[in-house]
Short mmCIF file of C-alpha atoms in Angstrom, two decimals:
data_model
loop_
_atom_site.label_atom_id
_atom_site.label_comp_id
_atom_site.label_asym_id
_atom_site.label_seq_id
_atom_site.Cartn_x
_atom_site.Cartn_y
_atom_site.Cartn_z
CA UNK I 1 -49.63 81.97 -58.37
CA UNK I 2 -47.50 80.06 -55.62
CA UNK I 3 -50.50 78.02 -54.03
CA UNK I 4 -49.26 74.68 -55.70
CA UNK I 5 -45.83 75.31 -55.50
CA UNK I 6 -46.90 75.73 -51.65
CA UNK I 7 -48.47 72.83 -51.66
CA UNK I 8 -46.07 70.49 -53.38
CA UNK I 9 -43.50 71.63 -50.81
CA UNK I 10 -45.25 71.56 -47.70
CA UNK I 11 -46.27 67.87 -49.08
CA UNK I 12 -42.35 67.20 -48.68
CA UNK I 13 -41.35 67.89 -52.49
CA UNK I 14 -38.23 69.83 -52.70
CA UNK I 15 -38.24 72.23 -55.68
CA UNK I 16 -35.34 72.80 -57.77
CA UNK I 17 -35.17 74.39 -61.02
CA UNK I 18 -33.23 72.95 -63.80
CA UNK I 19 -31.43 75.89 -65.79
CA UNK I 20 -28.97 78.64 -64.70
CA UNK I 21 -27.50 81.12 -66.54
CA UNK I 22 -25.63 84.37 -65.76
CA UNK I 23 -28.06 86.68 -67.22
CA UNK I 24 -30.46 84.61 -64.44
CA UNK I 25 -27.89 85.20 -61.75
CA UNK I 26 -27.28 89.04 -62.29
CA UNK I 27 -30.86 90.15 -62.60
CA UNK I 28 -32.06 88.94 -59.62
CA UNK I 29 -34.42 86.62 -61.05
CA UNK I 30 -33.00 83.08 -59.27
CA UNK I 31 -32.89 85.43 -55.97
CA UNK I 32 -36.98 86.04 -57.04
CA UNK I 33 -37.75 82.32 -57.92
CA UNK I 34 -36.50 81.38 -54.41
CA UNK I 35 -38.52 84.07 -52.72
CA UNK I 36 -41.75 83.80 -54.39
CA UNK I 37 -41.43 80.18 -56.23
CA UNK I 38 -40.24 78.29 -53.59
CA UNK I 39 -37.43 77.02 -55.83
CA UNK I 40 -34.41 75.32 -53.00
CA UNK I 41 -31.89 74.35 -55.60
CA UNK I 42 -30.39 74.34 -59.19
CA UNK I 43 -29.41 71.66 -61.41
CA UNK I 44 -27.68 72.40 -64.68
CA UNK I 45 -25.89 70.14 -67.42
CA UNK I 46 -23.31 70.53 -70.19
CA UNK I 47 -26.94 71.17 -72.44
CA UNK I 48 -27.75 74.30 -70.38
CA UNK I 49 -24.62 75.74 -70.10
CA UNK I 50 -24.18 75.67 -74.05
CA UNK I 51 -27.49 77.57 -74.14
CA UNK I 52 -26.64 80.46 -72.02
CA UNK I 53 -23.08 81.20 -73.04
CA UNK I 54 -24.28 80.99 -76.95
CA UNK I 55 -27.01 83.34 -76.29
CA UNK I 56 -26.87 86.96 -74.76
CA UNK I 57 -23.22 88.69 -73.68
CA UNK I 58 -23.67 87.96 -70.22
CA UNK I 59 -20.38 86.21 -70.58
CA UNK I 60 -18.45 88.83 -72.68
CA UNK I 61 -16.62 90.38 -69.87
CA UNK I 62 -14.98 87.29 -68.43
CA UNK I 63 -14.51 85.38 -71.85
CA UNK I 64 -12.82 88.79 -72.72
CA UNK I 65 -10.46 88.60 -70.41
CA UNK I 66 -10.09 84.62 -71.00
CA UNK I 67 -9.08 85.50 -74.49
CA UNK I 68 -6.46 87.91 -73.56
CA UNK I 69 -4.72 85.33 -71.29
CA UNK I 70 -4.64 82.62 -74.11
CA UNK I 71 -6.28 80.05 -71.95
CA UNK I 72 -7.59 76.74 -73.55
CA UNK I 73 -11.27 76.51 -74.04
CA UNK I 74 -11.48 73.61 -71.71
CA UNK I 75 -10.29 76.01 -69.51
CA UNK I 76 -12.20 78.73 -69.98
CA UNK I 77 -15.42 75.92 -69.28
CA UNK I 78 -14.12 75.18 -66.17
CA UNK I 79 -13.56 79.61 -64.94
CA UNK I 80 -17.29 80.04 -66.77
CA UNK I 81 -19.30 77.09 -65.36
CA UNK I 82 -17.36 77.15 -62.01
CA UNK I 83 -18.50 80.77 -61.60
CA UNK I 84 -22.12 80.59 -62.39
CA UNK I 85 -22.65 77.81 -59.76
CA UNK I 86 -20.41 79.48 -57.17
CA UNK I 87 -22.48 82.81 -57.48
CA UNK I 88 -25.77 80.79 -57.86
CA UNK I 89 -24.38 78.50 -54.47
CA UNK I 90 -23.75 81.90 -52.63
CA UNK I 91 -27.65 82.79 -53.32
CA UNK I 92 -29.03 79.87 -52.05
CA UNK I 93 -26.52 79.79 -49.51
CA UNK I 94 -29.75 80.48 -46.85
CA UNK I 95 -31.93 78.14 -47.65
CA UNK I 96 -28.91 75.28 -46.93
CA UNK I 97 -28.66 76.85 -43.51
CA UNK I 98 -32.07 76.95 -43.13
CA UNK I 99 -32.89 73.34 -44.23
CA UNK I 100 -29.70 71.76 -42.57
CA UNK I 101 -27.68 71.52 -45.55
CA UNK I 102 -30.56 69.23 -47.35
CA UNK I 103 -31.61 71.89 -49.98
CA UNK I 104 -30.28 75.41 -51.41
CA UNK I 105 -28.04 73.29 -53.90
CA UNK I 106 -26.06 73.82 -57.08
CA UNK I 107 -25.30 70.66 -59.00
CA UNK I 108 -22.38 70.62 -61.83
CA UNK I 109 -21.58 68.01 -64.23
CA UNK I 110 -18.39 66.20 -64.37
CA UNK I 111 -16.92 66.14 -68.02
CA UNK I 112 -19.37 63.50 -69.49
CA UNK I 113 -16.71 62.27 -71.68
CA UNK I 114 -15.24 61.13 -69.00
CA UNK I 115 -18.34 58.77 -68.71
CA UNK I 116 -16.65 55.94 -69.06
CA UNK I 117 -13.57 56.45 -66.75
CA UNK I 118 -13.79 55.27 -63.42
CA UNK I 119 -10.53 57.09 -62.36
CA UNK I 120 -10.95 60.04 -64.55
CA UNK I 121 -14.36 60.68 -63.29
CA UNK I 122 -13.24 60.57 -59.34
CA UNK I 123 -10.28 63.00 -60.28
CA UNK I 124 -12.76 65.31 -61.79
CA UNK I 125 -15.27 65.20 -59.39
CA UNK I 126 -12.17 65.98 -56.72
CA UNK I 127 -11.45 68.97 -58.58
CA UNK I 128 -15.38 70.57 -59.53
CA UNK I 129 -15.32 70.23 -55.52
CA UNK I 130 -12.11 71.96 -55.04
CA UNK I 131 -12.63 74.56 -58.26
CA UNK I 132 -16.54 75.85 -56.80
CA UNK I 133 -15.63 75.34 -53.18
CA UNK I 134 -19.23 75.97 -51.72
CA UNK I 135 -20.70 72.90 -49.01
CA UNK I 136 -23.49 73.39 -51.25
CA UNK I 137 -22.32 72.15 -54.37
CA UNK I 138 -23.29 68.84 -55.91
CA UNK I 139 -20.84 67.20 -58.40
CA UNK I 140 -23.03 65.49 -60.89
CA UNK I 141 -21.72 61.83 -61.71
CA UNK I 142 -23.38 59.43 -64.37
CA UNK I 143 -24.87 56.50 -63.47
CA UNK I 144 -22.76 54.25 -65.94
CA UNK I 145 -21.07 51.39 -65.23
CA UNK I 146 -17.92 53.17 -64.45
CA UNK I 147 -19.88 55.97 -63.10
CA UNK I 148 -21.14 52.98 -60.12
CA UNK I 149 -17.48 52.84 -58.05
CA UNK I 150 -16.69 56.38 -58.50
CA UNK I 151 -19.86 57.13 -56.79
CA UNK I 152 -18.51 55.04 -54.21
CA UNK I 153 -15.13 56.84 -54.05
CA UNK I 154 -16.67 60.40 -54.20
CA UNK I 155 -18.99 60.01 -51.25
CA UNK I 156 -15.99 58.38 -49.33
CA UNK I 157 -13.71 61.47 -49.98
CA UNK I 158 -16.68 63.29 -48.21
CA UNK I 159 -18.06 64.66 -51.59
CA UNK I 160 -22.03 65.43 -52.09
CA UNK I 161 -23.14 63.98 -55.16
CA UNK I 162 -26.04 64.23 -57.48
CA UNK I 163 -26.08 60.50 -59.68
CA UNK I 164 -27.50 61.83 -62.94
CA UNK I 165 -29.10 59.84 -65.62
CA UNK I 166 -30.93 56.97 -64.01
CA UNK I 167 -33.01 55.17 -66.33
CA UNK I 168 -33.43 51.43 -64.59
CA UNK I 169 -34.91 49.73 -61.82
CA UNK I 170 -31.97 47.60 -61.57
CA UNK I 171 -29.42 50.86 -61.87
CA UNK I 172 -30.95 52.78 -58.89
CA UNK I 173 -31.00 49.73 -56.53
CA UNK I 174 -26.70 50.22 -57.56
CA UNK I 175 -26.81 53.60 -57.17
CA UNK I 176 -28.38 53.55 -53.73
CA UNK I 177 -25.51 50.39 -52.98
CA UNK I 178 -22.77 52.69 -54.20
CA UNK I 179 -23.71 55.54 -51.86
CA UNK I 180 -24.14 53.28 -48.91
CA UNK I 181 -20.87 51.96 -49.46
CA UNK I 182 -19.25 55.46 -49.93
CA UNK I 183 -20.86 56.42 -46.60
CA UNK I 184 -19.61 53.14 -45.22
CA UNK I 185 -15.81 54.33 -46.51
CA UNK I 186 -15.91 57.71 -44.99
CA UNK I 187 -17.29 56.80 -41.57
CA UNK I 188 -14.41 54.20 -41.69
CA UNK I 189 -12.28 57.43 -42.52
CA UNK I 190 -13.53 59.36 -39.61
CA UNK I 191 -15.20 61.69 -41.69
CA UNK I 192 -18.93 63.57 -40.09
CA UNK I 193 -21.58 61.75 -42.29
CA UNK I 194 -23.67 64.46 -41.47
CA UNK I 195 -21.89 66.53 -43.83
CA UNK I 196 -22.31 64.30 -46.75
CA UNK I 197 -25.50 64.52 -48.99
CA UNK I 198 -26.93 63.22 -52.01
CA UNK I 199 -29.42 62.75 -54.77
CA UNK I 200 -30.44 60.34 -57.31
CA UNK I 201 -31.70 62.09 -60.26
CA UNK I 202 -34.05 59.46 -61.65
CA UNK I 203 -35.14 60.30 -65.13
CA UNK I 204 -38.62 60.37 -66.00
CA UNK I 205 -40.23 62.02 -69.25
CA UNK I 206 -37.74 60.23 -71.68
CA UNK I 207 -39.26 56.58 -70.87
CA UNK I 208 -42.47 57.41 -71.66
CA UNK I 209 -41.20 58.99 -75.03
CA UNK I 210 -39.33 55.66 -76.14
CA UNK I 211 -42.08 53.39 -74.97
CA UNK I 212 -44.99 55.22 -76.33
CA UNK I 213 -43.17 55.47 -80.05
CA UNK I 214 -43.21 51.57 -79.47
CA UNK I 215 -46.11 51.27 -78.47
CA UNK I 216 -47.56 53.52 -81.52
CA UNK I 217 -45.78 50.42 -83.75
CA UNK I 218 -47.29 47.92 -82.24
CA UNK I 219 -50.57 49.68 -82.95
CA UNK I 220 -53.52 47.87 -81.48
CA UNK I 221 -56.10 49.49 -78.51
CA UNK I 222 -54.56 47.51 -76.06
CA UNK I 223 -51.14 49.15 -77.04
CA UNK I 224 -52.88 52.50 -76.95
CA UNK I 225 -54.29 51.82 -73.89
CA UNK I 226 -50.72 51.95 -71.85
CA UNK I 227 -49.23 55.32 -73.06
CA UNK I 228 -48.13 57.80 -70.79
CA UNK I 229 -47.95 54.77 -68.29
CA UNK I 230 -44.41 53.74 -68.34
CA UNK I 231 -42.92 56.69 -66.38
CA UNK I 232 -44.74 57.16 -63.69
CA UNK I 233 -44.88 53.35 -62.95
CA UNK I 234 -41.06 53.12 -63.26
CA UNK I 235 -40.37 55.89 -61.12
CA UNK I 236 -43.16 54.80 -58.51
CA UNK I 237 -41.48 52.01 -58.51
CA UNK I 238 -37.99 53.78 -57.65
CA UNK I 239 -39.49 55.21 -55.01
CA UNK I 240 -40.41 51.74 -53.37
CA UNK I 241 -36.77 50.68 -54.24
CA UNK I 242 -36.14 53.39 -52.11
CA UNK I 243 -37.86 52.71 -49.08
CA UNK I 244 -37.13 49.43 -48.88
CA UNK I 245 -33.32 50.14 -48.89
CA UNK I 246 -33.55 53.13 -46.76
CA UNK I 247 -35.38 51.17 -43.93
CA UNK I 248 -32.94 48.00 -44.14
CA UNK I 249 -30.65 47.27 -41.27
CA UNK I 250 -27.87 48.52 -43.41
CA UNK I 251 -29.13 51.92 -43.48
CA UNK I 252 -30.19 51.90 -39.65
CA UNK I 253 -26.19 51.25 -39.16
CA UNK I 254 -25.62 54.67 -41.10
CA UNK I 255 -28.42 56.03 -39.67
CA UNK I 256 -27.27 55.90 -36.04
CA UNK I 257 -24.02 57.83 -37.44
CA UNK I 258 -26.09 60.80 -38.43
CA UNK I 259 -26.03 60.32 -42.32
CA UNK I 260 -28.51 61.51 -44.77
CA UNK I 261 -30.32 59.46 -46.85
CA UNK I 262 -30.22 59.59 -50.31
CA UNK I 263 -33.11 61.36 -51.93
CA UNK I 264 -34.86 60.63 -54.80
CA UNK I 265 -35.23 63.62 -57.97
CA UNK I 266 -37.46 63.53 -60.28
CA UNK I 267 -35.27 64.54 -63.40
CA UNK I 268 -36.26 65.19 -67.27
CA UNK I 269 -40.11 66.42 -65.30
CA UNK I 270 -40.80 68.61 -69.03
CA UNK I 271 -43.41 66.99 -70.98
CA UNK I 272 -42.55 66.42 -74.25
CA UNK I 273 -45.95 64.78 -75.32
CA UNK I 274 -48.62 67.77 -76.14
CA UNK I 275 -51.19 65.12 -75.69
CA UNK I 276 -50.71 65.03 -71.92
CA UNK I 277 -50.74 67.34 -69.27
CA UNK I 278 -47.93 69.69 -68.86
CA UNK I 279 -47.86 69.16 -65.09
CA UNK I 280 -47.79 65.39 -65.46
CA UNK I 281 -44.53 64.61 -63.97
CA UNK I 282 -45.20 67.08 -61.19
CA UNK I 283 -48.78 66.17 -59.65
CA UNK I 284 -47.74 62.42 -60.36
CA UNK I 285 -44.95 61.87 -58.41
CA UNK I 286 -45.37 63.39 -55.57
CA UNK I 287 -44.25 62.15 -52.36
CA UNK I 288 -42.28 63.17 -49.10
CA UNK I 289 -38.31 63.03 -48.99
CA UNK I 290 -38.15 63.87 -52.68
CA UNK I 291 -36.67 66.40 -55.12
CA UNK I 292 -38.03 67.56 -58.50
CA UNK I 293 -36.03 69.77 -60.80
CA UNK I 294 -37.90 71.32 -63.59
CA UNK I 295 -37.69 73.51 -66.48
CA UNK I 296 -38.24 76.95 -66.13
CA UNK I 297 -41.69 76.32 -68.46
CA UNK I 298 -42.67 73.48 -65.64
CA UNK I 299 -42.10 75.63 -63.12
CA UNK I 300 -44.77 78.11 -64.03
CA UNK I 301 -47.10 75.76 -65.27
CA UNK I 302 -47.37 73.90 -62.14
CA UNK I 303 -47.85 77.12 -60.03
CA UNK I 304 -50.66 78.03 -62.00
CA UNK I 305 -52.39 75.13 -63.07
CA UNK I 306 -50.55 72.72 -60.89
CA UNK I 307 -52.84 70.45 -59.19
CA UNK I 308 -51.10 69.16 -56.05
CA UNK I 309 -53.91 66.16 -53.88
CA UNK I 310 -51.82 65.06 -51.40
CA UNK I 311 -49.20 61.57 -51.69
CA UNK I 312 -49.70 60.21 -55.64
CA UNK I 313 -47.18 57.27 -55.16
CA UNK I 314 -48.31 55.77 -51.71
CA UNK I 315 -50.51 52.64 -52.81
CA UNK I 316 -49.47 52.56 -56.45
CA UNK I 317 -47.19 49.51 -56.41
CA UNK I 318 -48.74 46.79 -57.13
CA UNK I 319 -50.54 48.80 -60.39
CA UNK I 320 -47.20 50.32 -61.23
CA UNK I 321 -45.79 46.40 -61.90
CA UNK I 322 -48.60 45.75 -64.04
CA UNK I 323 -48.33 48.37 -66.34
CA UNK I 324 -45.26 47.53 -66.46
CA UNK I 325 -45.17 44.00 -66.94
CA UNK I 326 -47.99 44.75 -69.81
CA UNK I 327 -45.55 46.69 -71.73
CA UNK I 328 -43.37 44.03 -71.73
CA UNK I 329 -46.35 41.33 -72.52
CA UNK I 330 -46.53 43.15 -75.87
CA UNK I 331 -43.13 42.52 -76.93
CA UNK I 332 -41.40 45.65 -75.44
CA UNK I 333 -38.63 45.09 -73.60
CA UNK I 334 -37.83 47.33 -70.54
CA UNK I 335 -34.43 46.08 -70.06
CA UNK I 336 -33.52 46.89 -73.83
CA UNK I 337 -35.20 50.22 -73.26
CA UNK I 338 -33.25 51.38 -70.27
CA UNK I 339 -30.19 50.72 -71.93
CA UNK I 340 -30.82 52.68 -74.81
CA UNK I 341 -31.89 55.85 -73.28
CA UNK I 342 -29.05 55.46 -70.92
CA UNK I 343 -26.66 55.46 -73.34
CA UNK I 344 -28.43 58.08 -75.53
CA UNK I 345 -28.13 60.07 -72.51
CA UNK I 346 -24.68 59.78 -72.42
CA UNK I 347 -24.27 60.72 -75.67
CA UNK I 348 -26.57 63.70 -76.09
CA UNK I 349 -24.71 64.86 -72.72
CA UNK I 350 -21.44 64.95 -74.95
CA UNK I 351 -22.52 65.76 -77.95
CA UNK I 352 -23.97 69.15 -75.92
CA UNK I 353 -19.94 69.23 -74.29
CA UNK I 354 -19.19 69.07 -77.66
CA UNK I 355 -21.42 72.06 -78.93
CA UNK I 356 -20.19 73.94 -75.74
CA UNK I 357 -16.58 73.35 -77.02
CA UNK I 358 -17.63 74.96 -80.06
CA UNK I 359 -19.24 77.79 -78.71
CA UNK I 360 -16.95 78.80 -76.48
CA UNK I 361 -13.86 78.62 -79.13
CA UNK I 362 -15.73 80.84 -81.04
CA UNK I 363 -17.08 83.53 -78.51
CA UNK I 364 -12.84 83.30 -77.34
CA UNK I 365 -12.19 84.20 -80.77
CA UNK I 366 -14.50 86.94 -81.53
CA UNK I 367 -13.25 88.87 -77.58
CA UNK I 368 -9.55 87.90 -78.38
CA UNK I 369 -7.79 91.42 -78.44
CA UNK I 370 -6.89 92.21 -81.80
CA UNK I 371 -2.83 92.32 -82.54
CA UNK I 372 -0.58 95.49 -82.21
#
C-alpha cells in the first residue's frame, strides 16, 4: 500500500495530512499514519476543527469541565484546539528530531477574523505560540494584505509560520519577501535562524474549480481544451518563483547564517472535479524541497493508485505560462481570479470560525452541570 507514498517521499515530497481530530489522536491512528503512511506533519483549519468537535464525544470530557468553570466559548476554542495540536505535536515530536526540525509539524490557525488586522494577527500568533508551546508548532497566518507585515513580525519574534491561503503569483513572490525580511529582523535580533522554519501553503485545487466553471461559459473546444490546466501551471510556476528567490544573493546572505528556506505546500491537493484523477494534485506537483498536505481520502488514494515518475515540475515552465496566458487570451482574467478565491477563502475560513462558535456554545450548553 505504501510504495507511492515511498516514492513521493524519497523523491523529496514531505507528506502531511490535513485533518486532526481527538478521536484521531487517542486511537492511535495519527501514531499509525506516521508509521506506515509516511505522513511528517499535520495541518488543520478553523473548517476541521468544527468537524471533529460537532461529531463524536471525543471532546465531552474537557468541554464538561469547560462548562462547569463558565468559561467563554472563545475560550474554550483556544483549551480545545490548543490541546489537540499539543498532543498531536508530542507524536510527531520524533520525526522533528529526526528531520532537523524541518518536518513532524502541527500547524494552527490564527483567528481568521482577525484577517484583516495587522496588529491583532501578530498578538495572536504570539499567543497560539505561547498557548501550544511545542518547537514544532506552526502558527498559520493568511496571506492578506495585512496578513504580509505580520508575517514579517512573526518570523522576527523567532516564530515558525505556515502562510495559508496563497492563491497568486504575485502574492507568493510577497510572501517569500516577508519571510526574508522576518529572518533579516531576527538575525538583527541575535536570534539562531536555524531555529526558525516555514511554509507557504500555496493553494491548488480551488483555481482549477473557478477557471474551469469559466471556461465551461465561454464554451467553445478551445475553452475545453484548457481545463484542469490552470493549477498545476500556477503552482509550477510558484515553484520557479521559488527557486529563483531562494538562489538570489539575498538568500545566500541568510543562507550563510544557517536559516531554512521557505518551503513550498501544496494546499487544497483534494480533487473536487470527478472528471479527473483523484491523485492529480499529488503525481503533478511533485518536486524536491516541497510539502503536500492532503485529505485523509488523498492520502489513501495516492498510496494505492498513486503514480509517483520521478520530478513533474522540472522543465514545465515555459508550457505552464502558456496555458496560462491562453486562459487569459479567452477573456479570463487571472488577476480577477486570484482575488476572488482569496477572499472567498477568507471568508469560508470565518464563516467555518463562525460554525465552530456555534458548535461549541451548544456542546457547552448541553455538558453545563445542571443547577442545585
Amino acid at each position: 500500500m505504501t510504495d507511492a507514498l515511498k516514492r513521493l517521499s524519497d523523491e523529496g515530497v514531505a507528506i502531511w495530512l490535513d485533518d486532526l481530530s481527538r478521536q484521531r489522536i487517542t486511537s492511535g491512528n495519527l501514531a499509525e499514519l506516521i508509521d506506515q503512511q509516511h505522513v511528517v506533519g499535520v495541518t488543520t483549519n478553523p473548517s476541521i476543527f468544527q468537524k471533529a468537535i460537532s461529531t463524536g464525544h471525543g471532546y465531552d470530557q474537557q468541554l464538561g469541565d469547560l462548562a462547569a468553570r463558565e468559561v467563554t466559548v472563545e475560550e474554550a476554542i483556544r483549551m480545545i484546539t490548543t490541546a489537540d495540536v499539543r498532543d498531536a505535536a508530542d507524536i510527531l515530536r520524533p520525526v522533528f528530531d529526526a528531520t532537523g526540525g524541518q518536518d513532524g509539524r502541527v500547524s494552527i490557525e490564527v483567528d481568521p477574523r482577525l484577517a484583516h488586522n495587522t496588529r491583532a494577527t501578530t498578538a495572536e500568533a504570539r499567543q497560539l505560540a505561547w498557548l501550544v508551546d511545542r518547537p514544532n508548532t506552526l502558527i498559520k497566518i493568511p496571506a492578506t494584505r495585512a496578513g504580509i507585515p505580520a508575517i514579517t513580525e512573526t518570523i522576527g519574534l523567532g516564530i515558525s509560520v505556515n502562510v495559508t491561503l496563497i492563491f497568486s503569483l504575485e502574492r507568493y513572490r510577497e510572501v517569500m519577501d516577508a519571510y526574508l525580511a522576518g529572518l533579516e529582523k531576527a538575525k538583527a535580533a541575535g536570534l539562531d535562524l536555524s531555529k526558525i522554519h516555514s511554509v507557504a501553503s500555496f493553494f491548488v485545487s480551488r483555481v482549477d474549480t473557478e477557471i474551469d466553471k469559466r471556461l465551461d461559459g465561454i464554451g467553445t473546444d478551445e475553452a475545453k481544451a484548457l481545463k484542469g490546466k490552470a493549477a498545476l501551471a500556477n503552482a509550477r510556476l510558484a515553484y520557479q518563483a521559488y527557486e529563483e528567490v531562494f538562489s538570489s544573493d539575498r538568500w545566500a546572505a541568510l543562507d550563510k547564517a544557517n536559516a531554512n528556506k521557505q518551503r513550498p505546500l501544496w494546499a487544497s491537493t483534494g480533487v473536487k472535479d470527478p472528471a479527473y484523477k483523484d491523485t492529480l494534485y499529488v503525481d503533478d506537483l511533485v518536486a524536491p524541497g516541497t510539502v503536500n498536505t492532503m485529505p485523509e481520502a488523498t492520502l489513501e488514494a495516492t498510496a494505492d493508485h498513486g503514480q509517483i515518475t520521478g520530478n513533474t515540475i522540472a522543465g514545465t515552465y515555459e508550457q505552464a505560462r502558456a496555458e496560462l496566458d491562453a486562459v487569459e487570451k479567452l477573456g479570463i482574467s487571472y488577476d480577477d481570479v486570484v482575488q476572488l478565491l482569496e477572499d472567498e477563502g477568507v471568508d469560508k475560513f470565518e464563516a467555518s470560525w463562525n460554525d465552530l462558535l456555534k458548535s461549541t456554545e451548544a456542546e457547552l450548553k448541553r455538558l453545563a452541570p445542571s443547577e442545585g
